[in-house]
Short mmCIF file of N, CA and C in Angstrom, two decimals:
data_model
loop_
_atom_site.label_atom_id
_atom_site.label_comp_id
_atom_site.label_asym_id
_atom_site.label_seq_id
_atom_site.Cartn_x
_atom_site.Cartn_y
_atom_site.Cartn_z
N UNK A 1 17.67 -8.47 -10.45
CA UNK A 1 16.26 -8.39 -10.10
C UNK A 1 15.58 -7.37 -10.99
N UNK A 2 14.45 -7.81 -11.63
CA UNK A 2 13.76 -6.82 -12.18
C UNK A 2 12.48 -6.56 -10.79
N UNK A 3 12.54 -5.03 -10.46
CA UNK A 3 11.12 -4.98 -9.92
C UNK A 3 10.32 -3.89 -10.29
N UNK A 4 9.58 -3.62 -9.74
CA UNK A 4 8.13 -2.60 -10.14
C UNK A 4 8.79 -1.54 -9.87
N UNK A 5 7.65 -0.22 -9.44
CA UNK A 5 8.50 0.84 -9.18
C UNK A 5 8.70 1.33 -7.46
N UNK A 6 9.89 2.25 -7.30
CA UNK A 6 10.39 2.03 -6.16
C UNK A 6 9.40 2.25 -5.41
N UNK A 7 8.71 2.91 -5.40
CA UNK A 7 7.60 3.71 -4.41
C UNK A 7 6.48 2.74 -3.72
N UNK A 8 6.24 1.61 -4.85
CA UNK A 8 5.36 0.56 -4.06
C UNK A 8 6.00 -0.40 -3.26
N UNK A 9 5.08 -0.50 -2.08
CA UNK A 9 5.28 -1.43 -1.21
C UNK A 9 5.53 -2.43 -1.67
N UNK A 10 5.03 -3.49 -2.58
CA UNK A 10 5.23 -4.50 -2.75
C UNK A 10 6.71 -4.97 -3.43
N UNK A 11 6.82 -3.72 -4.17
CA UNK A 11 8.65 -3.74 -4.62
C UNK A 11 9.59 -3.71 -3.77
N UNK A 12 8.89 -2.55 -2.65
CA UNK A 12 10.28 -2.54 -1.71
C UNK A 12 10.09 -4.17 -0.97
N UNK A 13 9.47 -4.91 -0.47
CA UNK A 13 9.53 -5.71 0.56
C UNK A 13 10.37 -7.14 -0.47
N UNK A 14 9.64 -6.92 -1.85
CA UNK A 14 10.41 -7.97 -2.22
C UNK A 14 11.76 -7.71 -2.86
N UNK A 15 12.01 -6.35 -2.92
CA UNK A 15 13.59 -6.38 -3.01
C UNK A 15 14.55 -6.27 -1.66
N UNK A 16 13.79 -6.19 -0.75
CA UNK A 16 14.32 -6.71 0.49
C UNK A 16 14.73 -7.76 0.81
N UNK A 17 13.93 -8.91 0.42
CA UNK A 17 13.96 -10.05 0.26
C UNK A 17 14.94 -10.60 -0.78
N UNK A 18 14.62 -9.82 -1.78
CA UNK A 18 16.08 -10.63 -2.64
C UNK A 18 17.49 -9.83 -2.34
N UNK A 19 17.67 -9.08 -1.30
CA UNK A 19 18.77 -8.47 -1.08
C UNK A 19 19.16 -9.09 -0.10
N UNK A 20 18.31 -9.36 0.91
CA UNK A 20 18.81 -10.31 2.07
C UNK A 20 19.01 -11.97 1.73
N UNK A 21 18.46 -12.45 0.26
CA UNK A 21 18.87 -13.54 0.30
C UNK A 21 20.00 -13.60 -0.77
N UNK A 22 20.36 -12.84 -1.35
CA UNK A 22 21.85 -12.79 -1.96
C UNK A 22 22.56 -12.50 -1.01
N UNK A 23 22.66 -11.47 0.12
CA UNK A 23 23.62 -11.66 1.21
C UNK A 23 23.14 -12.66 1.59
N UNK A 24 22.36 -13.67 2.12
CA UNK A 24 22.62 -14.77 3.09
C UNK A 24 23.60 -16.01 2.33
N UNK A 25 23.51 -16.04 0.85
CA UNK A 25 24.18 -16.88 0.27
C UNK A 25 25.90 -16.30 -0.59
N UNK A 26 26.37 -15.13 0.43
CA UNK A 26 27.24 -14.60 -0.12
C UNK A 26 27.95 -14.21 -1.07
N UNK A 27 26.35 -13.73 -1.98
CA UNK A 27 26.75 -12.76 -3.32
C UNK A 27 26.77 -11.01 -3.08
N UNK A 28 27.55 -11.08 -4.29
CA UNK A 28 27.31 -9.26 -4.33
C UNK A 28 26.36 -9.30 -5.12
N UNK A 29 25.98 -7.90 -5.17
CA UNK A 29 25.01 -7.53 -6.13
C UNK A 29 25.64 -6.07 -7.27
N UNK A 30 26.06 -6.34 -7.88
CA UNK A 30 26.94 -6.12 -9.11
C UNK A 30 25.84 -4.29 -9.24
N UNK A 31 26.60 -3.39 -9.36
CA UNK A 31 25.44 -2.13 -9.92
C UNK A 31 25.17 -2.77 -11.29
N UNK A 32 23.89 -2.22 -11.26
CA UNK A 32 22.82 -2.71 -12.72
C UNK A 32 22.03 -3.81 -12.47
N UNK A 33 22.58 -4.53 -11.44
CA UNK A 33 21.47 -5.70 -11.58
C UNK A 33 20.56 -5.09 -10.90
N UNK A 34 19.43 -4.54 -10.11
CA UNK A 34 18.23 -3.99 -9.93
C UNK A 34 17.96 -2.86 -10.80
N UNK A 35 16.89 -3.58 -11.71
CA UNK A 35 16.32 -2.56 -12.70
C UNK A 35 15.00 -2.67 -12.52
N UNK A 36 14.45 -1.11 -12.82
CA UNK A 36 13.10 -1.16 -12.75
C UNK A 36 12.26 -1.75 -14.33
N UNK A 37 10.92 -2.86 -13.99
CA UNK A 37 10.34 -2.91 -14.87
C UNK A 37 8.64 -2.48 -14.86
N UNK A 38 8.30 -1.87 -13.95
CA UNK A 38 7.09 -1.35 -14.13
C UNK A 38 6.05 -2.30 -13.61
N UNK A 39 6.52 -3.59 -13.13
CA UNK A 39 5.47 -4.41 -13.19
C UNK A 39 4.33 -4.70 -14.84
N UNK A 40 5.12 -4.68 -15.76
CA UNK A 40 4.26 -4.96 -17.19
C UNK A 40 5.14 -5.76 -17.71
N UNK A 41 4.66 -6.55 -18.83
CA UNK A 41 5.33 -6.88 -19.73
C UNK A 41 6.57 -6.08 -20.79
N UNK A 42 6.28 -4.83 -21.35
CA UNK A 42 6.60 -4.16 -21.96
C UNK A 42 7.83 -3.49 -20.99
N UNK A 43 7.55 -3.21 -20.07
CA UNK A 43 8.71 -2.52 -18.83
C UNK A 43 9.99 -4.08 -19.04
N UNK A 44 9.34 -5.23 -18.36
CA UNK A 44 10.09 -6.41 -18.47
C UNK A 44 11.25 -6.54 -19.33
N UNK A 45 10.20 -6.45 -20.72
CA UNK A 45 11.30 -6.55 -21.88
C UNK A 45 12.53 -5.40 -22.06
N UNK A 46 12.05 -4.40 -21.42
CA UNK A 46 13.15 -3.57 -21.25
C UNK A 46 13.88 -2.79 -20.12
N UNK A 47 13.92 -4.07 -19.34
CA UNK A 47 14.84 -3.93 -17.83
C UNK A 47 15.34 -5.21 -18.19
N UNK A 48 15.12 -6.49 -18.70
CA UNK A 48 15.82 -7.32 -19.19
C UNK A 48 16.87 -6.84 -20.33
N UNK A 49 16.98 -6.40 -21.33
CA UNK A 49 17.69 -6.05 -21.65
C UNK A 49 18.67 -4.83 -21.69
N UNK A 50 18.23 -4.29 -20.36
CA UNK A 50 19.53 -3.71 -19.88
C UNK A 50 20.42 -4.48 -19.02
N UNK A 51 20.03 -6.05 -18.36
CA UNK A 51 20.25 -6.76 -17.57
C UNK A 51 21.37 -7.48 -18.56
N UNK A 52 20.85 -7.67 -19.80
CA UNK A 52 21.51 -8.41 -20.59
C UNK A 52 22.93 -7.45 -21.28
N UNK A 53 22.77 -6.74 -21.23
CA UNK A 53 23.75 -5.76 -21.99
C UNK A 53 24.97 -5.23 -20.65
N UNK A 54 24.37 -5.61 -19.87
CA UNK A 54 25.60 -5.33 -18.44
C UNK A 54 26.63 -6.04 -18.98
N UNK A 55 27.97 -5.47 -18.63
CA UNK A 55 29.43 -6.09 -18.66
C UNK A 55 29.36 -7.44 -18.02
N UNK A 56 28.68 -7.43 -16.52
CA UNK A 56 28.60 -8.90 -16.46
C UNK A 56 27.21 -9.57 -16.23
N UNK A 57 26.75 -10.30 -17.10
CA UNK A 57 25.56 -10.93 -17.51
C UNK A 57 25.21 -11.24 -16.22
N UNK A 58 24.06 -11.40 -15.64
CA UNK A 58 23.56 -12.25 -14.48
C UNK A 58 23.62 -13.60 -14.85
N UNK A 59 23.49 -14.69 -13.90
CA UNK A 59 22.98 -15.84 -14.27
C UNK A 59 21.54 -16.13 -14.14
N UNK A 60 20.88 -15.39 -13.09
CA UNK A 60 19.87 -15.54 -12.96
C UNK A 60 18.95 -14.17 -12.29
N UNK A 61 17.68 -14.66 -13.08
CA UNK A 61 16.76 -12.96 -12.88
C UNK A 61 15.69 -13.32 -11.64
N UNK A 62 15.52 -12.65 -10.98
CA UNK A 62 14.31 -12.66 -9.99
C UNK A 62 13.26 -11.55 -10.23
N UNK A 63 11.85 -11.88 -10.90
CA UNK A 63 11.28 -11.05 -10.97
C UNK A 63 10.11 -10.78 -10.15
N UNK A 64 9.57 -9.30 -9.51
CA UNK A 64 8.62 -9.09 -8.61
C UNK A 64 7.32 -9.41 -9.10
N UNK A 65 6.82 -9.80 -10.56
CA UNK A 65 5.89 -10.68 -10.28
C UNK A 65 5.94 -11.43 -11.29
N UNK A 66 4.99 -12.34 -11.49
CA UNK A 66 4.93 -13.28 -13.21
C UNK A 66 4.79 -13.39 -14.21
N UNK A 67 4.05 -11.71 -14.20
CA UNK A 67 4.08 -10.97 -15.67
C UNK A 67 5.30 -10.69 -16.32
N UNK A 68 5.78 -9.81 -15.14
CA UNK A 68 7.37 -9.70 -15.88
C UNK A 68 8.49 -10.38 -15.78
N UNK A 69 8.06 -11.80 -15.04
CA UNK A 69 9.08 -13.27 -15.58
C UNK A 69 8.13 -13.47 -17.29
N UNK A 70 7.01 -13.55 -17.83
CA UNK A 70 6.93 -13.43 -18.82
C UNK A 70 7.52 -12.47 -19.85
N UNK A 71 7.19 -11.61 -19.65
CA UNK A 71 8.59 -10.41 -20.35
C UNK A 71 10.00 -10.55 -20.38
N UNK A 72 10.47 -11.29 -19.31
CA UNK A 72 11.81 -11.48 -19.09
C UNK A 72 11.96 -12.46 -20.49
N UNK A 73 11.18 -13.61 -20.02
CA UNK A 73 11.90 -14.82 -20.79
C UNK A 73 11.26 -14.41 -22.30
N UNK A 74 10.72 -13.86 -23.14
CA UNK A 74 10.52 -13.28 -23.95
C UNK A 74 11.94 -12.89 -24.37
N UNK A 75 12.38 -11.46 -23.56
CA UNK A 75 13.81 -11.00 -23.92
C UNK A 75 14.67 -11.94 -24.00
N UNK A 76 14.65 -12.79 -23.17
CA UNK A 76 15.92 -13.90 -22.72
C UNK A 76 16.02 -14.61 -24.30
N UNK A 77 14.56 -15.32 -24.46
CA UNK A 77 14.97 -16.23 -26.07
C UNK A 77 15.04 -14.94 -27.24
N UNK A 78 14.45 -14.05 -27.56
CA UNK A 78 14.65 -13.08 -28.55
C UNK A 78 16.05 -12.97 -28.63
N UNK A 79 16.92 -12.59 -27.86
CA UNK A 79 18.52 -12.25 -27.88
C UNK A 79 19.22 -13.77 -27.93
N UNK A 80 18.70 -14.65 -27.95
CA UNK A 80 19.22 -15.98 -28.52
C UNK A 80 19.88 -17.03 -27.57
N UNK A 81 19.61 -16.54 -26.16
CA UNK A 81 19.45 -17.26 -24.82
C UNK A 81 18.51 -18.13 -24.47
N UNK A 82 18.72 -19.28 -23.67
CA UNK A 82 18.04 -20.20 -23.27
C UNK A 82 17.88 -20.19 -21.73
N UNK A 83 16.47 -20.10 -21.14
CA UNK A 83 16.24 -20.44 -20.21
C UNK A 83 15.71 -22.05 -19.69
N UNK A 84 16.57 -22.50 -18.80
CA UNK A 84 17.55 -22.28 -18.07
C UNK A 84 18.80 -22.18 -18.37
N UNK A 85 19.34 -22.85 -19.28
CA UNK A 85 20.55 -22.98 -19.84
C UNK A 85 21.65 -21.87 -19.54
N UNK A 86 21.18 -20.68 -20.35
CA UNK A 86 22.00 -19.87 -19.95
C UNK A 86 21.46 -18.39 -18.87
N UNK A 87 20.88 -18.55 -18.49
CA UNK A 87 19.69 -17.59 -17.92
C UNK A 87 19.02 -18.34 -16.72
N UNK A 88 18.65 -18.81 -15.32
CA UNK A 88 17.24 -19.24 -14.43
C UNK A 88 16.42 -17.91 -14.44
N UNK A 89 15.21 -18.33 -14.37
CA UNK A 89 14.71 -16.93 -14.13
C UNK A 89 13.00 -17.91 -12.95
N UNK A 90 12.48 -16.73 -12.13
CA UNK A 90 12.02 -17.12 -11.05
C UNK A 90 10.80 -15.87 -11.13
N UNK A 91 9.55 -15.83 -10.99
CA UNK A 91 9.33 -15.21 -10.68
C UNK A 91 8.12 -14.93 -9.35
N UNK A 92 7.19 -14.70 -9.37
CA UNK A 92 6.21 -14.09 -8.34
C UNK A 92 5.17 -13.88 -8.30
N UNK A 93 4.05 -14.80 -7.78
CA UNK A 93 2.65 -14.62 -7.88
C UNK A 93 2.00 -15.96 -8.15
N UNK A 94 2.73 -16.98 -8.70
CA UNK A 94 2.12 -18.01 -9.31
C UNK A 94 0.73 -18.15 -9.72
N UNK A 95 0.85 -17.21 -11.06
CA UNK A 95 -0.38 -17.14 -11.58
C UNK A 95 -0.58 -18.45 -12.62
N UNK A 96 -1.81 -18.58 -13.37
CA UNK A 96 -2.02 -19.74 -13.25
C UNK A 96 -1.64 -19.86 -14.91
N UNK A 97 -0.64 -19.03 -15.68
CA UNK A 97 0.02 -19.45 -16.98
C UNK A 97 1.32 -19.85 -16.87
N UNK A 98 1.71 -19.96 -15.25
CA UNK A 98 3.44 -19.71 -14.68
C UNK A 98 3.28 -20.95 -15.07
N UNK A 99 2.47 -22.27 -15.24
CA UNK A 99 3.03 -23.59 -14.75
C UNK A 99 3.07 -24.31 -16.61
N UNK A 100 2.45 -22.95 -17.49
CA UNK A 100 2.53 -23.57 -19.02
C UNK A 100 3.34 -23.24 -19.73
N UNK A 101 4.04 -22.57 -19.18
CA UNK A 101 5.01 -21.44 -19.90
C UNK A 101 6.34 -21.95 -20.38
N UNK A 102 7.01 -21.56 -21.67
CA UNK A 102 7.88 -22.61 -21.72
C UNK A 102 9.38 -22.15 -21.84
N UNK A 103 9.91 -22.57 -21.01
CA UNK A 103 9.72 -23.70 -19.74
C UNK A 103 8.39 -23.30 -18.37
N UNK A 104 8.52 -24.01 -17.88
CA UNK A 104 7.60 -24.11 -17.26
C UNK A 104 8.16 -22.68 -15.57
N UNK A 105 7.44 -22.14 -15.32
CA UNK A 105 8.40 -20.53 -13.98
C UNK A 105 8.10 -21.03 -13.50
N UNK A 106 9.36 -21.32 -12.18
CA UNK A 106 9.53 -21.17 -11.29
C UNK A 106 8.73 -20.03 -10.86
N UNK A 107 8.36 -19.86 -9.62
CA UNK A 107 8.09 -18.86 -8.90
C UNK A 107 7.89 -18.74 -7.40
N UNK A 108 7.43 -17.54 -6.73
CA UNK A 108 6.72 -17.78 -5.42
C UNK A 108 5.29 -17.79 -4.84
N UNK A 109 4.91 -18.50 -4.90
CA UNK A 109 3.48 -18.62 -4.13
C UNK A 109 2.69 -18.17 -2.91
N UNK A 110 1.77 -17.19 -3.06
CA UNK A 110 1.03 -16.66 -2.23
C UNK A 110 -0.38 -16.69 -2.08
N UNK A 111 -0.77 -16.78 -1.18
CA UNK A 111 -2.35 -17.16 -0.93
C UNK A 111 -3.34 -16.53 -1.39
N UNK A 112 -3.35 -15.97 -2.74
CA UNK A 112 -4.10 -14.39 -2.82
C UNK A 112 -5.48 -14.75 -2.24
N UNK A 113 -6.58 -15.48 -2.04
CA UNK A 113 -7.75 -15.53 -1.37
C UNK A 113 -6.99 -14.56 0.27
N UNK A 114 -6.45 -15.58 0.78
CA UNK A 114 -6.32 -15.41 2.42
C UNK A 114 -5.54 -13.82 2.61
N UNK A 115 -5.19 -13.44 1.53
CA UNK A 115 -4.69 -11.90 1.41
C UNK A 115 -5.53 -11.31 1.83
N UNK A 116 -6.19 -11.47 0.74
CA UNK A 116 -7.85 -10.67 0.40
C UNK A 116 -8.57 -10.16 1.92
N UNK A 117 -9.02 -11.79 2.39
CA UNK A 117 -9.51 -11.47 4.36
C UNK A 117 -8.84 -10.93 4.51
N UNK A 118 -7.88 -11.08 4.72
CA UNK A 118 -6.71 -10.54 6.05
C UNK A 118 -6.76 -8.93 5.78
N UNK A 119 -6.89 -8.38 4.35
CA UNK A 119 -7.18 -6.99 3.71
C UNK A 119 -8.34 -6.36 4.69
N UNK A 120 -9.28 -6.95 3.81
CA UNK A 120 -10.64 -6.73 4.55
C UNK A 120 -10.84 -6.83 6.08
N UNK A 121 -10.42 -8.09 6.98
CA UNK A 121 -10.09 -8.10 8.15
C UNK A 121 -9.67 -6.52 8.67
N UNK A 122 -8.37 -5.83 8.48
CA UNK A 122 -7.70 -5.32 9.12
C UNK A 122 -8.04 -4.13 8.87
N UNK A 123 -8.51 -3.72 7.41
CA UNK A 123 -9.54 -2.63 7.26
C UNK A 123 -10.64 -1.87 8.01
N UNK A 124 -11.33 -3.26 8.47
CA UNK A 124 -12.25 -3.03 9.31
C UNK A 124 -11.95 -2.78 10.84
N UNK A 125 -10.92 -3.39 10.97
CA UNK A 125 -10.38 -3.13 12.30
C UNK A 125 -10.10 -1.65 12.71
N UNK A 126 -9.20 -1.09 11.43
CA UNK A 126 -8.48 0.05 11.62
C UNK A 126 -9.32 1.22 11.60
N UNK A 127 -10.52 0.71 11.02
CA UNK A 127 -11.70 2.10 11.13
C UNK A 127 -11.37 2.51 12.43
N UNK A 128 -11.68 1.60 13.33
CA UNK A 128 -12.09 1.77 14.94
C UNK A 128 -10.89 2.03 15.32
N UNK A 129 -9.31 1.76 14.98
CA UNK A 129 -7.96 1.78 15.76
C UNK A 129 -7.58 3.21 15.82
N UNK A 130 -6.75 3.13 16.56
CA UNK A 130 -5.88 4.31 17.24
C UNK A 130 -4.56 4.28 16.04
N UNK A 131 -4.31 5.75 15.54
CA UNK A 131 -3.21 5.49 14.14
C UNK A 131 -1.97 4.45 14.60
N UNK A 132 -1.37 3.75 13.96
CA UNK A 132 0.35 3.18 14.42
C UNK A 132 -0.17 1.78 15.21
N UNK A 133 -1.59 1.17 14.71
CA UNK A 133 -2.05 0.23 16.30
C UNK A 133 -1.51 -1.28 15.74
N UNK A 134 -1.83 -0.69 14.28
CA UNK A 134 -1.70 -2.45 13.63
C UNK A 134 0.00 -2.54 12.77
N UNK A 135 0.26 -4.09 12.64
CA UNK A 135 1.56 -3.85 12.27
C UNK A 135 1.19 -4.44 11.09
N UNK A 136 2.46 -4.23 10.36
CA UNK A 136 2.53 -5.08 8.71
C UNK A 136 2.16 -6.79 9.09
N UNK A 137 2.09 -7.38 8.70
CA UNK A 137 1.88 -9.06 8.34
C UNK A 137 2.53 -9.33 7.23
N UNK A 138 3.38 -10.68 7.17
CA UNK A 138 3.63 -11.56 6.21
C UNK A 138 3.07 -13.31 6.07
N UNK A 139 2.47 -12.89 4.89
CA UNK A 139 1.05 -14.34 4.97
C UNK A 139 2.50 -15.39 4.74
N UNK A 140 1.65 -16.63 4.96
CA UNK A 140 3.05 -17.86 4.35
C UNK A 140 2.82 -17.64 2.41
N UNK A 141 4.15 -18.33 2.66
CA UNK A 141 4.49 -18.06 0.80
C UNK A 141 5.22 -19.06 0.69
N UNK A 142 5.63 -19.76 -0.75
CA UNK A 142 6.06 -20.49 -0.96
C UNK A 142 6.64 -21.41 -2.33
N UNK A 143 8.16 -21.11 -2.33
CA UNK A 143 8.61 -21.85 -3.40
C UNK A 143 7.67 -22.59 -4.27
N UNK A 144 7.49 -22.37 -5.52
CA UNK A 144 7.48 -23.17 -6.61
C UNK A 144 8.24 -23.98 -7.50
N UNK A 145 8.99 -24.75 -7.67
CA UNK A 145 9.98 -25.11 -8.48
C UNK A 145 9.37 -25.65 -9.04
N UNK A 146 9.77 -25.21 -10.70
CA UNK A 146 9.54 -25.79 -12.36
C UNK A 146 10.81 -26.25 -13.05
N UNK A 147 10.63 -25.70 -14.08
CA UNK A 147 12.16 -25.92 -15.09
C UNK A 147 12.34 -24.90 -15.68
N UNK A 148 12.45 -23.53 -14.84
CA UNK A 148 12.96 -22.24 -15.27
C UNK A 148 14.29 -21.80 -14.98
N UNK A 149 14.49 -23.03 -13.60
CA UNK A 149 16.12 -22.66 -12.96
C UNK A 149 16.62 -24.21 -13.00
N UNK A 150 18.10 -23.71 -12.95
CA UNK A 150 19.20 -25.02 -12.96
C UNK A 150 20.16 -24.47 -12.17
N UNK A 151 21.15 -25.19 -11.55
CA UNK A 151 22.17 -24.86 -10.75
C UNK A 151 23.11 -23.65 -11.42
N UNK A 152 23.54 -22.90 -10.96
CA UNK A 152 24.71 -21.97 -11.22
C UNK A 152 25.98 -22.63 -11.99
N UNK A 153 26.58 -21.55 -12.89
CA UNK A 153 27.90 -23.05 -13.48
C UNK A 153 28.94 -22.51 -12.33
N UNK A 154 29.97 -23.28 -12.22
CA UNK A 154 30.80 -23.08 -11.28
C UNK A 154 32.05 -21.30 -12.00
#
């Protein structure tokens, strides 16, 4: 996993998420594979290739958003790798260059409009609330599949 940095929320919840879904499908998670990339391109390219230089290669990268699945797959073909081929990579946000990109990212999909309310919504709420009143929310989200991933080799 490449993600942002530890301190933001949005890193921790989605490396939560990719930690609980490598345990649900009974992988380890090898030290080195979570590297920080800053959330940039430039970070990307170089948390990917510390990813790549690990003793044991990943097969596949999950990145916290779609910028730095762009950075990734950058590194991935520069070092003379093919995504998917030898590399899936997935990333986050499905912004709207994820679906031209070549190959085309995978990613995860989120409602950013209905974010936005729900922001503003709860903002306004919390003026008036008592501290500890409101809880976190998770909006629906949702798989994208392109031709960034292929099955695992055995």
């Amino acid at each position: 996993m490449i993600r942002g940095q530890a301190s933001s929320l949005l890193t921790k919840d989605r490396e939560l998420g990719y930690r609980q879904a490598m345990r649900e499908a009974g992988l380890e998670i090898e030290d080195g594979w979570v590297v920080e990339g800053d959330m940039t391109l430039a970070g990307a390219v170089r948390a990917t290739g510390q990813l790549l230089d690990h003793g044991m290669r990943p097969t596949a990268v999950f990145c916290a958003n779609d910028e730095m699945a762009i950075g990734a797959l950058h590194a991935i073909k520069s070092a003379g790798l093919a995504v998917p081929r030898d590399i899936s990579l997935v990333g986050f946000d499905d912004i709207r260059y994820a679906e031209v990109m070549d190959p085309p990212l995978t990613t995860v999909a989120q409602p950013a409009e209905e974010i936005g309310e729900r922001v503003m919504y709860r903002l306004c709420r919390e003026i008036d609330a008592e501290p500890g009143e409101t809880a976190p929310e998770i909006v629906p989200h949702r798989l994208v599949l392109r031709q960034s991933v292929t099955a695992p080799p055995d």
